């Protein structure tokens, strides 16, 4: 009996010891994470002279001159400068090695400034400041100052920082939820509340997941939707989503709070196959993927390597791909990768080669054309979803042009030239057309867009055909019921050097100014890019200074109204007025020379097989590739007699070899059908189960039926391989 009691007591003691050990481990882990967060906050240089200036200029009530504390509107709220001052002062006071560490005058000024804020508790009309911006700044103050704050200061500051919480309005499912959870988690670290912190880590991890198209968040095509308008927010809220998570990956590493491997892998896939594919060479933001952020000063800069470095430190998954991005961003290697990708849930297409990057942005009944101009930004974005085709060779060429840009001359778009753009309240529109999509095998692709303008009485059927050294742009059924001039924009970019032209009536360098020529068949070359016009075209070209101001694109308080002038190159096709069933075609040859463009224009590598409202198709000679956009049922003949007939609208790409069909890629841009069927006057055998041959007619015909993806994958491509 005594032995049994002894064993029970021993077991109970071991249990207590185990619980105590677990508690110690939990306490150790939370202190580890807390110390990492604080260390990160201290890893900032202290501007001593600036802090001394703040101490010497502070008002007796704790405010600073020059800050408008009365304007709390969405486009103003200069109060963020006050918060920034608090952060700088706290670091200068607490950071080891700072000349002002422990300085009494600094501490007095800091306390006065903090008390001023706590007394006034400024609330902005823009919820973001109240639930994210202000809590984020004050949470940093709490963690840095820690015990150097009074009990009253801590309590009042926590009351404000607690507005960042997962039950707040801004923490709805979107790109901000993960950020708000992170701010609340840092508050839990300050309080050393292990239970709350562990719960919030779980919230952060749970946000890394696919959601259905009717929800906000990470989409199944690796794009990101922040709002119900389905606008592509991958490089804004979607980037924040990834960056914040990666930061927590590093902070939680090798503790009990570390994220699961599956979660890490999904985030890495999204980062590489979503974010990085919308970046020029994985480094610079593609202007086609931007929204109102295009009108912010400094936008367009190269991204840092911090996030991919954090991810490589946590797992070996896709480490080589992440390292490639790191090396590109640190200028250790030159771009070397090629790919094509279609983000079918955002109507966005990208095409990258080692020496250039191009994209196409569309909209439809499923996706809005553009983000609303929140907070006085993006006031001129009306046409930036209208089949816009940005091209870049370097990656950072665009941003300096923002204040002088002609927002009715956006590359790729067909735009009615109005005296002025509609009001900013008229920017965001839903499309009225279903036909917007692409077919791609990951290396090449074709895009089709049944464009109907939401702003003007304009429509056109537009398509883009992407290859290695060139891509083809076609338009058919171009129509306008307006007395205003209609144009399809070929290019608008910074003017860099001479503009050279090769046409039957002119060959040489153009003088500065505006040039207009009708019936042009020839080519234009500027800054490493050639533009070939294979059919007679009414071309207008401008290579001269263009004036503007930042105040024309954003009404944010403090925006400069100074006039800015920059040299700009513009090239467009003039369709005229009251246009009926016009067409256009041009071929873009990027990363080239005058000599190569001249040679290519005389012996084009592509043949335009059809450019009508029913069918747009191109054959590439050396690649043995057909790319075609069928707006209705129809047929096309190519490659020495191969005849393809489609039984419904669709986009298709066919590769051949020695007169034999080798691979077929198809998609449904309307997202209406569960299958697509086509006939070939060749007998084929299929190499996979994505499609089946319904029947063959003797030895020289096949009817093929392809099962198409549905649900969140409707609109994606199916690649069908043919057996030898």
Coordinates of C-alpha atoms in Angstrom, one line a residue, residues 132-531:
X132 CA -3.4 50.4 -38.1
X133 CA -1.2 53.4 -38.5
X134 CA -1.5 55.0 -35.1
X135 CA -1.6 51.7 -33.1
X136 CA 1.5 50.5 -35.0
X137 CA 3.5 53.6 -34.1
X138 CA 2.4 53.6 -30.5
X139 CA 3.0 49.9 -30.1
X140 CA 6.6 50.5 -31.1
X141 CA 6.9 53.3 -28.5
X142 CA 5.6 50.9 -25.8
X143 CA 8.2 48.2 -26.7
X144 CA 11.1 50.6 -27.0
X145 CA 10.4 52.7 -23.9
X146 CA 9.0 49.8 -21.8
X147 CA 9.6 50.6 -18.1
X148 CA 10.5 54.2 -18.8
X149 CA 6.9 55.0 -19.3
X150 CA 4.6 55.8 -16.4
X151 CA 1.7 53.4 -15.5
X152 CA -0.8 56.0 -16.7
X153 CA 1.0 56.5 -20.0
X154 CA 1.1 52.7 -20.5
X155 CA -2.6 52.3 -19.8
X156 CA -3.7 55.2 -22.0
X157 CA -1.4 54.1 -24.8
X158 CA -2.7 50.5 -24.7
X159 CA -6.3 51.9 -24.9
X160 CA -5.3 53.4 -28.3
X161 CA -3.2 50.5 -29.6
X162 CA -6.0 48.0 -28.8
X163 CA -8.0 49.6 -31.7
X164 CA -5.8 47.3 -33.8
X165 CA -7.5 44.0 -32.9
X166 CA -8.9 41.1 -34.9
X167 CA -12.5 42.1 -34.1
X168 CA -12.1 45.6 -35.5
X169 CA -13.8 46.6 -38.8
X170 CA -10.5 46.8 -40.6
X171 CA -9.5 43.3 -39.7
X172 CA -12.1 41.8 -42.0
X173 CA -10.8 39.1 -44.3
X174 CA -8.5 41.0 -46.6
X175 CA -4.9 42.1 -46.9
X176 CA -5.1 44.1 -43.7
X177 CA -6.2 41.3 -41.3
X178 CA -2.8 39.8 -41.1
X179 CA -1.2 43.2 -40.4
X180 CA -3.7 44.0 -37.7
X181 CA -3.2 40.6 -36.0
X182 CA 0.5 41.3 -36.0
X183 CA 0.1 44.7 -34.3
X184 CA -2.2 43.1 -31.7
X185 CA 0.4 40.3 -31.2
X186 CA 3.1 42.8 -30.5
X187 CA 0.9 44.4 -27.9
X188 CA 0.5 40.9 -26.3
X189 CA 4.3 40.7 -26.3
X190 CA 4.6 44.0 -24.5
X191 CA 2.1 42.7 -21.9
X192 CA 3.8 39.3 -21.8
X193 CA 0.3 37.7 -22.3
X194 CA 1.3 34.3 -23.6
X195 CA -2.2 33.1 -24.1
X196 CA -3.3 36.1 -26.2
X197 CA 0.0 35.9 -28.2
X198 CA -0.4 32.3 -29.0
X199 CA -4.0 32.8 -30.2
X200 CA -2.9 35.7 -32.5
X201 CA -0.1 33.6 -34.0
X202 CA -2.7 31.1 -34.9
X203 CA -4.8 33.9 -36.6
X204 CA -1.8 35.0 -38.6
X205 CA -1.0 31.4 -39.8
X206 CA -4.7 30.8 -40.6
X207 CA -4.7 33.7 -43.1
X208 CA -2.3 31.8 -45.4
X209 CA -4.8 29.9 -47.4
X210 CA -6.6 30.0 -50.7
X211 CA -10.1 31.5 -50.7
X212 CA -12.9 31.1 -53.3
X213 CA -13.4 33.8 -55.9
X214 CA -16.3 35.3 -54.0
X215 CA -14.0 36.0 -51.0
X216 CA -11.2 38.4 -50.3
X217 CA -7.7 37.1 -50.1
X218 CA -5.3 34.7 -51.8
X219 CA -6.9 33.4 -55.0
X220 CA -6.3 30.1 -56.6
X221 CA -4.4 31.6 -59.5
X222 CA -1.9 33.2 -57.0
X223 CA -3.3 36.7 -57.4
X224 CA -4.7 38.6 -54.5
X225 CA -8.1 40.4 -54.0
X226 CA -8.4 42.9 -51.2
X227 CA -12.0 44.0 -52.0
X228 CA -15.2 42.7 -53.5
X229 CA -14.4 44.5 -56.8
X230 CA -11.9 41.7 -57.6
X231 CA -9.3 44.2 -58.6
X232 CA -5.8 42.8 -58.7
X233 CA -4.1 43.9 -55.5
X234 CA -1.2 41.5 -55.6
X235 CA 1.5 44.1 -55.4
X236 CA -0.2 46.2 -52.7
X237 CA -2.3 44.5 -50.1
X238 CA -1.1 41.1 -51.3
X239 CA 2.5 42.1 -51.0
X240 CA 1.9 43.4 -47.4
X241 CA 0.2 40.1 -46.7
X242 CA 3.3 38.2 -47.7
X243 CA 5.8 40.6 -46.1
X244 CA 4.1 40.7 -42.7
X245 CA 3.9 36.9 -42.6
X246 CA 7.5 36.5 -43.6
X247 CA 8.5 38.9 -40.8
X248 CA 6.7 36.7 -38.3
X249 CA 8.3 33.6 -39.8
X250 CA 11.7 35.1 -38.8
X251 CA 10.5 36.3 -35.4
X252 CA 9.0 33.0 -34.5
X253 CA 11.7 30.7 -35.8
X254 CA 12.9 27.8 -33.6
X255 CA 10.3 28.5 -30.9
X256 CA 7.1 26.7 -30.0
X257 CA 5.2 29.3 -32.1
X258 CA 6.9 28.4 -35.4
X259 CA 4.6 28.1 -38.4
X260 CA 3.9 24.7 -40.0
X261 CA 5.9 23.6 -43.1
X262 CA 2.7 23.4 -45.2
X263 CA 1.9 27.0 -44.4
X264 CA 5.4 28.2 -45.4
X265 CA 5.2 26.3 -48.7
X266 CA 1.9 27.9 -49.7
X267 CA 3.2 31.4 -48.9
X268 CA 6.4 30.7 -50.8
X269 CA 4.4 29.5 -53.8
X270 CA 2.3 32.6 -53.7
X271 CA 5.4 34.8 -53.4
X272 CA 7.2 33.3 -56.3
X273 CA 4.3 32.4 -58.6
X274 CA 2.1 35.4 -57.8
X275 CA 4.1 38.4 -56.6
X276 CA 7.4 37.8 -58.3
X277 CA 5.7 37.1 -61.7
X278 CA 4.1 40.5 -61.5
X279 CA 7.5 42.1 -61.0
X280 CA 9.8 43.0 -63.8
X281 CA 12.6 40.4 -63.5
X282 CA 11.3 39.7 -60.0
X283 CA 12.5 43.1 -58.9
X284 CA 10.5 46.1 -60.1
X285 CA 6.7 46.5 -60.0
X286 CA 4.9 46.1 -63.3
X287 CA 2.9 49.2 -64.0
X288 CA 0.1 47.1 -65.3
X289 CA -0.3 45.5 -61.9
X290 CA -0.5 48.8 -60.0
X291 CA -3.6 50.8 -59.0
X292 CA -3.8 54.1 -57.3
X293 CA -0.3 53.6 -56.0
X294 CA 1.0 54.5 -59.4
X295 CA 0.5 58.2 -58.4
X296 CA 2.7 58.0 -55.3
X297 CA 6.1 59.6 -55.3
X298 CA 8.8 57.0 -55.3
X299 CA 6.6 54.2 -56.6
X300 CA 8.4 51.9 -59.0
X301 CA 11.6 51.4 -57.0
X302 CA 13.4 48.1 -56.8
X303 CA 12.1 45.7 -54.1
X304 CA 14.5 44.6 -51.4
X305 CA 15.6 41.0 -50.7
X306 CA 14.4 41.0 -47.1
X307 CA 11.3 38.9 -47.5
X308 CA 12.9 36.1 -49.7
X309 CA 15.8 36.0 -47.3
X310 CA 13.5 35.5 -44.4
X311 CA 11.8 32.7 -46.2
X312 CA 15.0 30.9 -47.1
X313 CA 16.0 31.0 -43.5
X314 CA 12.9 29.1 -42.5
X315 CA 12.8 26.2 -45.0
X316 CA 14.6 24.6 -47.9
X317 CA 11.5 24.6 -50.0
X318 CA 12.1 26.2 -53.4
X319 CA 15.3 27.6 -52.0
X320 CA 17.0 28.0 -55.5
X321 CA 14.1 30.0 -56.8
X322 CA 14.1 32.3 -53.8
X323 CA 17.9 32.7 -54.1
X324 CA 17.5 33.7 -57.7
X325 CA 15.2 36.5 -56.6
X326 CA 17.6 37.5 -53.9
X327 CA 20.5 37.7 -56.3
X328 CA 18.5 39.6 -58.9
X329 CA 17.5 42.2 -56.3
X330 CA 21.1 42.5 -55.0
X331 CA 22.4 43.0 -58.6
X332 CA 24.5 39.8 -58.3
X333 CA 23.2 38.2 -61.5
X334 CA 21.4 39.3 -64.7
X335 CA 17.9 38.2 -65.5
X336 CA 17.8 34.8 -67.2
X337 CA 14.3 33.4 -66.8
X338 CA 11.5 33.3 -69.3
X339 CA 7.8 32.5 -68.6
X340 CA 4.2 33.4 -69.4
X341 CA 1.4 33.4 -66.9
X342 CA -2.3 34.3 -66.9
X343 CA -4.0 35.2 -63.6
X344 CA -7.5 34.3 -64.8
X345 CA -9.2 35.4 -61.6
X346 CA -7.8 38.9 -62.1
X347 CA -7.8 39.1 -65.9
X348 CA -4.1 39.9 -65.9
X349 CA -1.4 38.4 -68.2
X350 CA 2.4 38.6 -68.0
X351 CA 5.1 37.7 -70.5
X352 CA 8.8 37.8 -69.5
X353 CA 12.0 37.2 -71.3
X354 CA 15.6 37.9 -70.0
X355 CA 15.7 41.2 -71.8
X356 CA 12.1 42.5 -71.5
X357 CA 8.8 42.2 -69.7
X358 CA 5.3 42.9 -71.0
X359 CA 1.8 42.6 -69.6
X360 CA -1.9 43.0 -70.5
X361 CA -4.6 44.2 -68.1
X362 CA -8.3 43.6 -68.8
X363 CA -11.6 43.6 -67.0
X364 CA -14.9 41.8 -67.5
X365 CA -18.3 41.1 -65.9
X366 CA -16.2 39.3 -63.3
X367 CA -13.6 41.9 -62.5
X368 CA -13.8 45.7 -62.1
X369 CA -11.6 47.8 -64.4
X370 CA -9.7 49.6 -61.7
X371 CA -9.4 50.4 -58.0
X372 CA -11.4 53.3 -56.7
X373 CA -9.4 56.5 -56.2
X374 CA -9.3 56.2 -52.4
X375 CA -7.8 59.0 -50.3
X376 CA -7.2 61.4 -53.2
X377 CA -4.9 59.0 -55.2
X378 CA -5.2 57.6 -58.7
X379 CA -7.4 60.4 -60.0
X380 CA -6.6 59.7 -63.6
X381 CA -6.8 55.9 -63.8
X382 CA -10.0 55.7 -65.9
X383 CA -8.4 53.8 -68.8
X384 CA -5.7 51.7 -67.1
X385 CA -7.7 48.5 -67.3
X386 CA -8.7 48.9 -71.0
X387 CA -6.4 46.2 -72.5
X388 CA -3.3 48.1 -71.3
X389 CA 0.0 46.7 -72.6
X390 CA 3.0 48.0 -70.7
X391 CA 6.5 47.1 -72.0
X392 CA 9.7 47.6 -70.1
X393 CA 13.3 46.7 -70.8
X394 CA 14.9 47.9 -67.5
X395 CA 12.0 48.0 -65.0
X396 CA 12.1 51.5 -63.4
X397 CA 11.5 53.6 -66.4
X398 CA 7.9 54.7 -65.7
X399 CA 7.7 56.4 -62.3
X400 CA 9.4 59.7 -63.2
X401 CA 6.7 60.3 -65.8
X402 CA 3.7 60.1 -63.5
X403 CA 3.1 63.9 -63.1
X404 CA 3.4 64.6 -66.8
X405 CA 1.8 61.4 -68.2
X406 CA -1.0 61.7 -70.7
X407 CA -3.6 59.4 -69.2
X408 CA -5.6 59.2 -72.4
X409 CA -2.5 57.7 -74.2
X410 CA -1.9 54.5 -72.3
X411 CA -0.1 51.8 -74.2
X412 CA -2.3 49.0 -75.6
X413 CA -5.6 50.8 -74.9
X414 CA -8.1 52.1 -77.5
X415 CA -9.2 55.5 -76.1
X416 CA -11.5 58.3 -77.2
X417 CA -9.7 61.6 -76.9
X418 CA -11.9 63.7 -74.6
X419 CA -11.3 67.3 -73.6
X420 CA -10.9 66.0 -70.1
X421 CA -11.3 62.8 -68.1
X422 CA -14.6 62.1 -66.3
X423 CA -14.8 62.8 -62.6
X424 CA -12.8 60.6 -60.3
X425 CA -16.1 59.1 -59.0
X426 CA -16.5 57.5 -62.4
X427 CA -13.2 55.6 -62.5
X428 CA -14.3 52.2 -61.2
X429 CA -16.7 50.3 -63.5
X430 CA -17.8 46.7 -63.9
X431 CA -17.4 45.3 -67.4
X432 CA -20.4 44.2 -69.6
X433 CA -18.5 41.6 -71.6
X434 CA -17.6 38.0 -70.6
X435 CA -14.9 37.5 -73.2
X436 CA -11.6 38.3 -71.6
X437 CA -8.9 35.6 -71.2
X438 CA -5.8 33.9 -72.4
X439 CA -4.3 30.5 -73.3
X440 CA -0.8 29.8 -72.2
X441 CA 1.5 26.8 -71.8
X442 CA 3.7 28.7 -69.4
X443 CA 6.2 29.6 -72.1
X444 CA 4.1 31.3 -74.8
X445 CA 0.6 32.6 -74.9
X446 CA -2.2 34.5 -76.6
X447 CA -4.6 37.0 -75.0
X448 CA -8.1 37.9 -76.3
X449 CA -10.3 40.8 -75.2
X450 CA -13.8 41.8 -76.4
X451 CA -13.5 45.4 -75.3
X452 CA -16.5 47.6 -74.6
X453 CA -15.5 50.9 -72.9
X454 CA -17.4 51.7 -69.7
X455 CA -16.7 55.4 -70.2
X456 CA -17.2 56.0 -74.0
X457 CA -19.2 54.7 -77.0
X458 CA -16.2 52.6 -78.0
X459 CA -15.7 48.9 -78.7
X460 CA -13.0 46.8 -80.2
X461 CA -11.8 43.2 -80.3
X462 CA -8.2 43.2 -79.2
X463 CA -5.6 40.5 -79.0
X464 CA -1.9 40.0 -78.2
X465 CA 0.3 37.1 -79.4
X466 CA 3.5 36.6 -77.4
X467 CA 6.6 34.9 -78.6
X468 CA 10.3 35.2 -77.8
X469 CA 11.7 38.1 -79.8
X470 CA 8.5 39.8 -80.7
X471 CA 4.8 40.0 -80.0
X472 CA 1.9 40.9 -82.2
X473 CA -1.0 43.3 -81.4
X474 CA -4.3 43.1 -83.4
X475 CA -7.5 45.0 -83.3
X476 CA -10.7 44.4 -85.3
X477 CA -14.2 45.8 -85.2
X478 CA -12.8 49.1 -83.8
X479 CA -15.9 51.4 -83.6
X480 CA -16.9 54.7 -82.0
X481 CA -20.2 56.6 -82.1
X482 CA -18.5 59.9 -81.3
X483 CA -17.2 63.0 -83.1
X484 CA -14.1 62.9 -80.9
X485 CA -10.9 61.3 -82.3
X486 CA -10.3 57.6 -81.4
X487 CA -6.8 56.2 -81.0
X488 CA -5.1 53.0 -80.2
X489 CA -1.9 53.7 -78.2
X490 CA 1.2 51.9 -79.2
X491 CA 3.6 53.5 -76.7
X492 CA 4.1 56.3 -74.2
X493 CA 7.4 56.3 -72.3
X494 CA 10.4 58.5 -71.4
X495 CA 12.1 59.9 -74.5
X496 CA 15.6 58.4 -74.6
X497 CA 17.6 59.4 -77.6
X498 CA 16.7 59.5 -81.3
X499 CA 13.5 58.2 -82.9
X500 CA 14.3 56.5 -86.2
X501 CA 11.7 55.7 -88.9
X502 CA 11.8 53.5 -91.9
X503 CA 8.9 54.0 -94.3
X504 CA 8.6 54.1 -98.2
X505 CA 8.7 58.0 -98.0
X506 CA 11.1 58.6 -95.1
X507 CA 14.1 56.8 -93.7
X508 CA 16.1 58.4 -90.9
X509 CA 16.0 60.2 -87.6
X510 CA 12.9 62.3 -86.9
X511 CA 13.2 65.9 -85.7
X512 CA 11.7 66.9 -82.4
X513 CA 7.9 67.6 -82.5
X514 CA 4.7 65.9 -83.6
X515 CA 4.8 63.8 -86.8
X516 CA 1.6 62.5 -88.5
X517 CA 1.5 60.2 -91.5
X518 CA -1.3 58.3 -93.2
X519 CA -1.0 55.0 -94.9
X520 CA 2.3 54.1 -93.3
X521 CA 3.7 50.7 -93.9
X522 CA 7.1 50.4 -92.2
X523 CA 8.7 50.7 -88.7
X524 CA 9.6 53.0 -85.9
X525 CA 12.5 52.5 -83.5
X526 CA 13.1 54.1 -80.1
X527 CA 15.2 53.2 -77.0
X528 CA 15.8 49.6 -78.0
X529 CA 12.3 48.8 -79.2
X530 CA 11.0 48.5 -82.7
X531 CA 7.3 48.9 -83.8

